[in-house]
Short mmCIF file of C-alpha atoms in Angstrom, two decimals:
data_model
loop_
_atom_site.label_atom_id
_atom_site.label_comp_id
_atom_site.label_asym_id
_atom_site.label_seq_id
_atom_site.Cartn_x
_atom_site.Cartn_y
_atom_site.Cartn_z
CA MET A 1 -8.07 16.30 16.74
CA THR A 2 -10.63 13.73 15.52
CA ALA A 3 -9.91 14.69 11.93
CA ASP A 4 -6.19 14.03 12.42
CA LEU A 5 -7.01 10.63 13.96
CA ILE A 6 -9.21 9.66 11.01
CA ALA A 7 -6.49 10.83 8.61
CA VAL A 8 -4.06 8.46 10.34
CA VAL A 9 -6.64 5.66 10.03
CA LEU A 10 -6.96 6.41 6.31
CA LEU A 11 -3.20 6.26 5.84
CA LEU A 12 -2.96 2.97 7.75
CA ALA A 13 -5.76 1.49 5.63
CA VAL A 14 -3.95 2.52 2.45
CA THR A 15 -0.80 0.92 3.86
CA ALA A 16 -2.65 -2.32 4.62
CA TYR A 17 -4.06 -2.46 1.09
CA ALA A 18 -0.68 -1.73 -0.45
CA CYS A 19 0.86 -4.65 1.45
CA ALA A 20 -1.96 -7.22 1.33
CA GLY A 21 -3.44 -6.38 -2.05
CA GLY A 22 0.00 -5.68 -3.46
CA THR A 23 1.05 -9.25 -2.71
CA ASP A 24 -1.84 -10.59 -4.79
CA TYR A 25 -1.15 -8.22 -7.67
CA GLY A 26 2.48 -9.34 -7.56
CA ALA A 27 1.44 -12.97 -7.87
CA GLY A 28 -0.44 -11.97 -11.01
CA PHE A 29 2.68 -10.25 -12.36
CA TRP A 30 4.68 -13.47 -11.99
CA ASP A 31 1.82 -15.42 -13.56
CA LEU A 32 2.11 -13.13 -16.59
CA THR A 33 5.87 -13.60 -16.87
CA ALA A 34 5.97 -17.34 -16.07
CA GLY A 35 6.25 -18.37 -19.73
CA GLY A 36 4.36 -20.85 -21.87
CA THR A 37 2.01 -23.60 -20.77
CA GLU A 38 4.65 -26.18 -19.91
CA ARG A 39 7.33 -23.80 -18.63
CA GLY A 40 4.92 -21.86 -16.43
CA ARG A 41 2.94 -24.84 -15.16
CA ARG A 42 4.66 -25.20 -11.77
CA PRO A 43 4.88 -21.47 -10.91
CA ARG A 44 1.21 -21.03 -11.83
CA TRP A 45 0.26 -24.06 -9.75
CA LEU A 46 1.93 -22.44 -6.74
CA ILE A 47 0.29 -19.08 -7.45
CA ASP A 48 -3.16 -20.68 -7.56
CA HIS A 49 -2.62 -22.57 -4.31
CA ALA A 50 -1.11 -19.58 -2.52
CA MET A 51 -3.75 -17.05 -3.57
CA GLY A 52 -6.85 -19.22 -3.42
CA PRO A 53 -7.74 -18.91 0.29
CA VAL A 54 -7.16 -15.17 0.81
CA TRP A 55 -7.27 -13.21 -2.45
CA GLU A 56 -10.83 -11.91 -1.92
CA VAL A 57 -10.35 -10.78 1.68
CA ASN A 58 -7.57 -8.36 0.72
CA ASN A 59 -10.15 -6.10 -0.92
CA VAL A 60 -11.56 -5.41 2.56
CA TRP A 61 -8.80 -2.82 3.00
CA LEU A 62 -9.71 -1.05 -0.24
CA ILE A 63 -13.38 -0.89 0.77
CA PHE A 64 -12.37 0.55 4.13
CA VAL A 65 -10.24 3.21 2.38
CA LEU A 66 -13.19 4.27 0.23
CA VAL A 67 -15.58 4.37 3.21
CA VAL A 68 -13.21 6.56 5.24
CA MET A 69 -12.63 8.90 2.29
CA TRP A 70 -16.30 9.20 1.46
CA THR A 71 -17.62 9.74 4.99
CA GLY A 72 -14.66 11.35 6.75
CA PHE A 73 -13.27 13.57 3.99
CA PRO A 74 -16.02 14.15 1.40
CA THR A 75 -14.20 17.10 -0.19
CA LEU A 76 -11.16 14.89 -0.77
CA PHE A 77 -13.34 12.13 -2.21
CA GLN A 78 -15.06 14.53 -4.62
CA ALA A 79 -11.83 16.18 -5.74
CA VAL A 80 -9.95 12.91 -6.35
CA PHE A 81 -12.75 11.11 -8.16
CA SER A 82 -13.59 14.17 -10.27
CA ALA A 83 -10.04 14.75 -11.44
CA MET A 84 -8.99 11.08 -11.60
CA TRP A 85 -12.15 9.34 -12.75
CA LEU A 86 -10.51 7.79 -15.83
CA PRO A 87 -7.48 6.05 -14.23
CA LEU A 88 -9.59 5.02 -11.25
CA ALA A 89 -12.29 3.63 -13.55
CA LEU A 90 -9.65 1.69 -15.47
CA ALA A 91 -8.30 0.36 -12.17
CA VAL A 92 -11.80 -0.79 -11.16
CA VAL A 93 -12.28 -2.52 -14.52
CA GLY A 94 -8.91 -4.19 -13.96
CA MET A 95 -9.99 -5.40 -10.51
CA VAL A 96 -13.21 -6.89 -11.90
CA LEU A 97 -11.50 -8.60 -14.83
CA ARG A 98 -8.70 -9.82 -12.58
CA GLY A 99 -11.11 -11.43 -10.14
CA ALA A 100 -13.17 -12.98 -12.92
CA GLY A 101 -10.06 -14.34 -14.65
CA PHE A 102 -8.72 -15.91 -11.47
CA ALA A 103 -12.09 -17.38 -10.49
CA PHE A 104 -12.90 -18.90 -13.89
CA ARG A 105 -9.57 -20.17 -15.11
CA LYS A 106 -9.28 -23.06 -12.65
CA PRO A 107 -12.69 -24.73 -13.20
CA THR A 108 -12.58 -24.20 -16.97
CA ARG A 109 -11.87 -27.51 -18.68
CA ARG A 110 -10.89 -26.31 -22.15
CA LEU A 111 -7.24 -25.36 -22.53
CA ALA A 112 -8.14 -22.32 -24.66
CA GLY A 113 -10.50 -21.09 -21.95
CA ARG A 114 -7.90 -21.51 -19.22
CA ARG A 115 -5.38 -19.59 -21.29
CA LEU A 116 -7.86 -16.79 -21.94
CA PHE A 117 -8.92 -16.39 -18.31
CA GLY A 118 -5.32 -16.75 -17.15
CA ALA A 119 -4.21 -13.99 -19.52
CA VAL A 120 -7.01 -11.70 -18.32
CA PHE A 121 -6.03 -12.31 -14.69
CA ALA A 122 -2.33 -11.72 -15.33
CA VAL A 123 -2.63 -8.59 -17.49
CA ALA A 124 -5.18 -7.01 -15.13
CA SER A 125 -2.80 -7.69 -12.20
CA VAL A 126 -0.28 -5.35 -13.86
CA VAL A 127 -2.67 -2.73 -15.25
CA THR A 128 -4.57 -2.19 -11.98
CA PRO A 129 -1.63 -1.23 -9.72
CA PHE A 130 -0.21 1.00 -12.45
CA PHE A 131 -3.38 3.12 -12.64
CA LEU A 132 -3.73 3.22 -8.85
CA GLY A 133 -0.10 4.34 -8.58
CA ALA A 134 -0.62 6.94 -11.31
CA ALA A 135 -3.58 8.38 -9.39
CA VAL A 136 -1.51 8.59 -6.20
CA GLY A 137 1.27 10.26 -8.16
CA GLY A 138 -1.15 12.86 -9.47
CA ILE A 139 -2.17 13.66 -5.90
CA ALA A 140 1.45 13.86 -4.74
CA SER A 141 2.36 16.18 -7.60
CA GLY A 142 -0.18 18.76 -6.45
CA ARG A 143 -2.16 18.62 -9.69
CA VAL A 144 -5.39 17.64 -7.92
CA ALA A 145 -7.27 20.31 -5.97
CA PRO A 146 -10.91 21.02 -5.13
CA GLY A 147 -12.60 22.05 -8.35
CA THR A 148 -9.98 20.49 -10.63
CA THR A 149 -11.57 19.06 -13.76
CA ALA A 150 -10.52 15.77 -15.25
CA SER A 151 -7.53 15.99 -17.57
CA ALA A 152 -4.80 13.72 -18.86
CA ASP A 153 -2.14 15.88 -17.18
CA ALA A 154 -3.51 14.95 -13.75
CA TRP A 155 -2.32 11.34 -14.13
CA THR A 156 0.15 11.28 -17.04
CA ASN A 157 2.70 13.66 -15.53
CA PRO A 158 6.23 12.49 -14.56
CA THR A 159 5.31 11.85 -10.92
CA SER A 160 2.27 9.80 -11.89
CA LEU A 161 4.19 7.69 -14.39
CA VAL A 162 7.02 6.92 -11.99
CA PHE A 163 4.56 6.16 -9.17
CA GLY A 164 2.75 3.76 -11.51
CA LEU A 165 6.00 1.94 -12.28
CA VAL A 166 6.90 1.88 -8.59
CA ALA A 167 3.50 0.32 -7.85
CA ILE A 168 4.14 -2.48 -10.35
CA ALA A 169 7.66 -3.10 -9.02
CA THR A 170 6.40 -3.06 -5.43
CA THR A 171 3.71 -5.64 -6.11
CA ALA A 172 6.18 -7.83 -7.99
CA PHE A 173 8.59 -7.63 -5.07
CA LEU A 174 5.97 -8.53 -2.47
CA GLY A 175 4.53 -11.29 -4.61
CA ALA A 176 7.92 -12.91 -5.18
CA VAL A 177 8.84 -12.75 -1.49
CA PHE A 178 5.58 -14.33 -0.34
CA LEU A 179 5.67 -16.97 -3.08
CA THR A 180 9.19 -17.87 -1.95
CA GLY A 181 7.80 -18.62 1.49
CA ASP A 182 4.83 -20.51 0.02
CA ALA A 183 7.18 -22.65 -2.09
CA ARG A 184 9.08 -23.54 1.06
CA ARG A 185 5.82 -24.40 2.84
CA PHE A 186 4.79 -26.68 -0.03
CA GLU A 187 8.27 -28.26 0.01
CA GLU A 188 9.15 -27.20 -3.55
CA PRO A 189 12.90 -26.37 -3.44
CA GLU A 190 13.07 -25.57 -7.15
CA LEU A 191 10.31 -23.01 -6.82
CA VAL A 192 12.00 -21.55 -3.72
CA GLY A 193 15.03 -20.73 -5.85
CA TYR A 194 12.83 -19.62 -8.75
CA PHE A 195 10.95 -17.00 -6.76
CA ARG A 196 13.94 -16.04 -4.62
CA ARG A 197 15.82 -14.94 -7.74
CA ARG A 198 12.82 -12.93 -8.86
CA ALA A 199 12.46 -11.35 -5.43
CA LEU A 200 16.10 -10.21 -5.54
CA GLY A 201 15.69 -8.89 -9.08
CA SER A 202 12.49 -6.99 -8.27
CA LEU A 203 14.12 -5.56 -5.14
CA GLY A 204 16.95 -4.24 -7.31
CA VAL A 205 14.48 -2.71 -9.77
CA LEU A 206 12.51 -1.17 -6.92
CA THR A 207 15.69 0.35 -5.48
CA VAL A 208 16.55 1.95 -8.84
CA LEU A 209 13.01 3.28 -9.20
CA ALA A 210 13.17 4.72 -5.67
CA VAL A 211 16.23 6.74 -6.69
CA VAL A 212 14.49 7.85 -9.89
CA THR A 213 11.45 8.85 -7.85
CA GLY A 214 13.65 11.09 -5.73
CA PHE A 215 14.89 12.98 -8.78
CA VAL A 216 11.41 13.22 -10.31
CA THR A 217 9.71 14.48 -7.15
CA HIS A 218 12.49 17.04 -6.64
CA GLU A 219 11.57 18.64 -9.95
CA ASP A 220 7.87 17.82 -10.30
CA SER A 221 6.58 17.54 -6.70
CA PRO A 222 8.72 19.89 -4.58
CA TYR A 223 6.44 19.85 -1.54
CA VAL A 224 6.45 16.06 -1.27
CA TRP A 225 10.17 15.90 -1.99
CA HIS A 226 10.82 18.32 0.87
CA GLY A 227 8.67 16.18 3.15
CA LEU A 228 10.54 13.03 2.16
CA THR A 229 13.87 14.61 3.03
CA HIS A 230 12.88 16.14 6.37
CA GLY A 231 11.22 15.10 9.63
CA LEU A 232 9.03 12.01 9.86
CA GLY A 233 9.07 11.53 6.10
CA LEU A 234 12.84 11.14 6.14
CA LEU A 235 12.61 8.81 9.15
CA PHE A 236 10.28 6.42 7.34
CA VAL A 237 12.42 6.61 4.19
CA ALA A 238 15.37 5.51 6.32
CA VAL A 239 13.32 2.68 7.83
CA ALA A 240 12.30 1.55 4.34
CA GLY A 241 15.94 1.54 3.26
CA ALA A 242 16.98 -0.49 6.29
CA ALA A 243 14.14 -2.96 5.71
CA ALA A 244 15.17 -3.31 2.06
CA LEU A 245 18.74 -4.11 3.12
CA ALA A 246 17.46 -6.66 5.63
CA THR A 247 15.23 -8.22 2.98
CA GLY A 248 18.14 -8.59 0.60
CA LEU A 249 20.27 -10.27 3.27
CA LEU A 250 17.44 -12.63 4.26
CA LEU A 251 16.79 -13.57 0.63
CA VAL A 252 20.29 -14.99 0.21
CA ARG A 253 19.68 -17.19 3.25
CA THR A 254 16.96 -19.75 3.98
CA PRO A 255 13.63 -17.88 3.66
CA GLY A 256 11.49 -17.73 6.78
CA THR A 257 8.92 -15.62 8.57
CA TRP A 258 11.26 -12.67 9.06
CA LEU A 259 11.70 -12.37 5.30
CA ARG A 260 8.03 -11.54 4.89
CA VAL A 261 8.13 -9.16 7.84
CA ALA A 262 11.08 -7.29 6.32
CA ALA A 263 9.44 -7.09 2.89
CA VAL A 264 6.20 -5.74 4.34
CA GLY A 265 8.32 -3.27 6.33
CA VAL A 266 9.78 -1.92 3.08
CA VAL A 267 6.40 -1.23 1.52
CA ALA A 268 4.64 -0.07 4.68
CA SER A 269 7.45 2.37 5.53
CA ALA A 270 7.43 3.78 1.99
CA VAL A 271 3.68 4.42 2.09
CA LEU A 272 3.92 6.00 5.53
CA ALA A 273 6.79 8.18 4.30
CA TRP A 274 4.56 9.48 1.49
CA GLY A 275 1.77 10.20 3.97
CA MET A 276 4.07 12.02 6.36
CA ALA A 277 5.61 14.00 3.50
CA GLN A 278 2.21 15.48 2.61
CA ARG A 279 1.39 16.72 6.12
CA PRO A 280 -0.74 18.67 6.87
CA TYR A 281 -2.22 18.33 3.39
CA LEU A 282 -4.35 15.61 1.91
CA LEU A 283 -3.99 17.32 -1.46
CA PRO A 284 -0.71 19.24 -1.60
CA THR A 285 -0.84 22.20 -1.34
CA SER A 286 -4.54 22.99 -1.62
CA LEU A 287 -6.51 20.90 0.89
CA THR A 288 -5.50 20.33 4.50
CA VAL A 289 -6.84 17.63 6.79
CA ALA A 290 -8.88 20.19 8.73
CA ASP A 291 -10.39 21.74 5.58
CA ALA A 292 -11.33 18.36 4.09
CA ALA A 293 -12.88 16.89 7.24
CA GLY A 294 -16.61 16.18 7.44
CA SER A 295 -18.87 17.21 10.28
CA PRO A 296 -17.70 16.53 13.85
CA ALA A 297 -20.61 14.11 14.42
CA THR A 298 -19.68 12.10 11.33
CA LEU A 299 -16.04 11.91 12.37
CA THR A 300 -17.02 10.77 15.86
CA TRP A 301 -19.16 7.95 14.51
CA LEU A 302 -16.46 7.03 12.02
CA ALA A 303 -13.96 6.78 14.87
CA PHE A 304 -16.40 4.50 16.71
CA VAL A 305 -16.85 2.27 13.65
CA THR A 306 -13.08 2.13 13.26
CA LEU A 307 -12.73 0.99 16.86
CA VAL A 308 -15.33 -1.74 16.28
CA ALA A 309 -13.47 -2.87 13.16
CA LEU A 310 -10.21 -2.86 15.07
CA VAL A 311 -11.69 -5.13 17.75
CA ILE A 312 -13.72 -7.48 15.53
CA VAL A 313 -12.62 -7.40 11.89
CA VAL A 314 -8.86 -6.99 12.14
CA PRO A 315 -8.31 -10.01 14.46
CA ALA A 316 -10.47 -12.14 12.14
CA VAL A 317 -8.47 -11.10 9.08
CA VAL A 318 -5.17 -11.64 10.88
CA PHE A 319 -6.36 -15.09 12.00
CA LEU A 320 -7.26 -15.92 8.40
CA TYR A 321 -3.77 -14.91 7.27
CA TRP A 322 -2.29 -17.04 10.08
CA LEU A 323 -4.33 -20.09 9.04
CA ASP A 324 -3.23 -19.63 5.44
CA ALA A 325 0.43 -19.22 6.38
CA HIS A 326 0.30 -22.45 8.42
CA GLY A 327 -1.34 -24.47 5.67
CA GLU A 328 -4.68 -24.85 7.43
CA LEU A 329 -6.75 -23.68 4.45
CA GLU A 330 -5.62 -26.22 1.87
CA GLU A 331 -8.26 -27.56 -0.47
CA LEU A 332 -9.47 -31.10 0.15
CA THR A 333 -8.58 -33.44 -2.68
CA GLU A 334 -10.74 -36.38 -3.75
CA ALA A 335 -8.29 -38.69 -1.97
CA ASP A 336 -8.70 -36.68 1.25
CA LEU A 337 -12.47 -36.97 1.07
CA ARG A 338 -12.26 -40.71 0.53
CA ARG A 339 -9.92 -41.16 3.49
CA GLN A 340 -12.21 -39.15 5.74
CA GLY A 341 -15.57 -40.51 4.63
CA GLY A 342 -14.73 -43.93 3.30
CA THR A 343 -15.76 -45.27 -0.10
CA THR A 344 -17.98 -47.94 -1.55
CA GLY A 345 -16.56 -50.80 -3.52
CA ASP A 346 -16.73 -48.89 -6.78
CA GLY A 347 -14.83 -45.95 -5.34
CA ALA A 348 -17.88 -43.74 -4.82
CA PRO A 349 -18.75 -42.17 -1.45
CA PRO A 350 -21.16 -44.23 0.65
CA ASP A 351 -24.86 -43.41 0.61
CA LEU A 352 -26.09 -41.41 3.60
#
């Protein structure tokens, strides 16, 4: 019973990372496709201002996923990281380069340096979700099992490739939807239309890829395909479809809070559908939840830690998101500091 509870926690943590981290990766995708220096100046300005306050905190969900895998399901952790070490290592390199590019491009004064760091940030924002999606696809295809050695087939098969493309399209969709709302908050009507068009386009691409995924999993991942077309898996697929329709309708109207809720509903429902489709396996069809679980004492303590995180960490993260969404985390400009602290006659802050 405890093992099933921890498996649900793991799935919910993956869902949270897909939604929160996916939004940041999507912002990087639109940074990459914004165009040249002059053409992409305004979209990149919005991306910097929207991501700045919260981009680091989204990795909390990924850390939690790794902790739950490592402590709660050590056999799963060993099998996945043994068979998928290369794509996962490439994803980690992408995360590091992405963070470094985003952190250094703004304070860099030279134009060439800003372009270099901006390119690193943007390219890594596309590469990272692709490799993460490819690893998930390898798991869904049943090619990863305890004792499986690393091979290219584990993450270059049809299911892995289509999952990697779905991951990129998903992040682009989330990023465009959230940037549409941020443009409205910053009172930039041109950017509202700019990102709304891209949100609609990425939603269309994601819909096509969802259909392609159905055909691919039918042939390459029969167990997961069966789970997606029956029971709880089918229910969450239906919810994802309804949320996608609602998102499309909201996008053609004035964007608001419900637009973001609907978009998150699309992605969250899709991830939950995948999780339900694999039941009772963590690695179809070789490793069940019960077989992968750690010792009962470890699972009990992990459940306790999860409860503590639920009470302390989650409200703090949600409050941070709320502050960001309401514009309470904006950077202070030099003019703001002068208004608050006063200035000397030469424009410098007064001596303390």
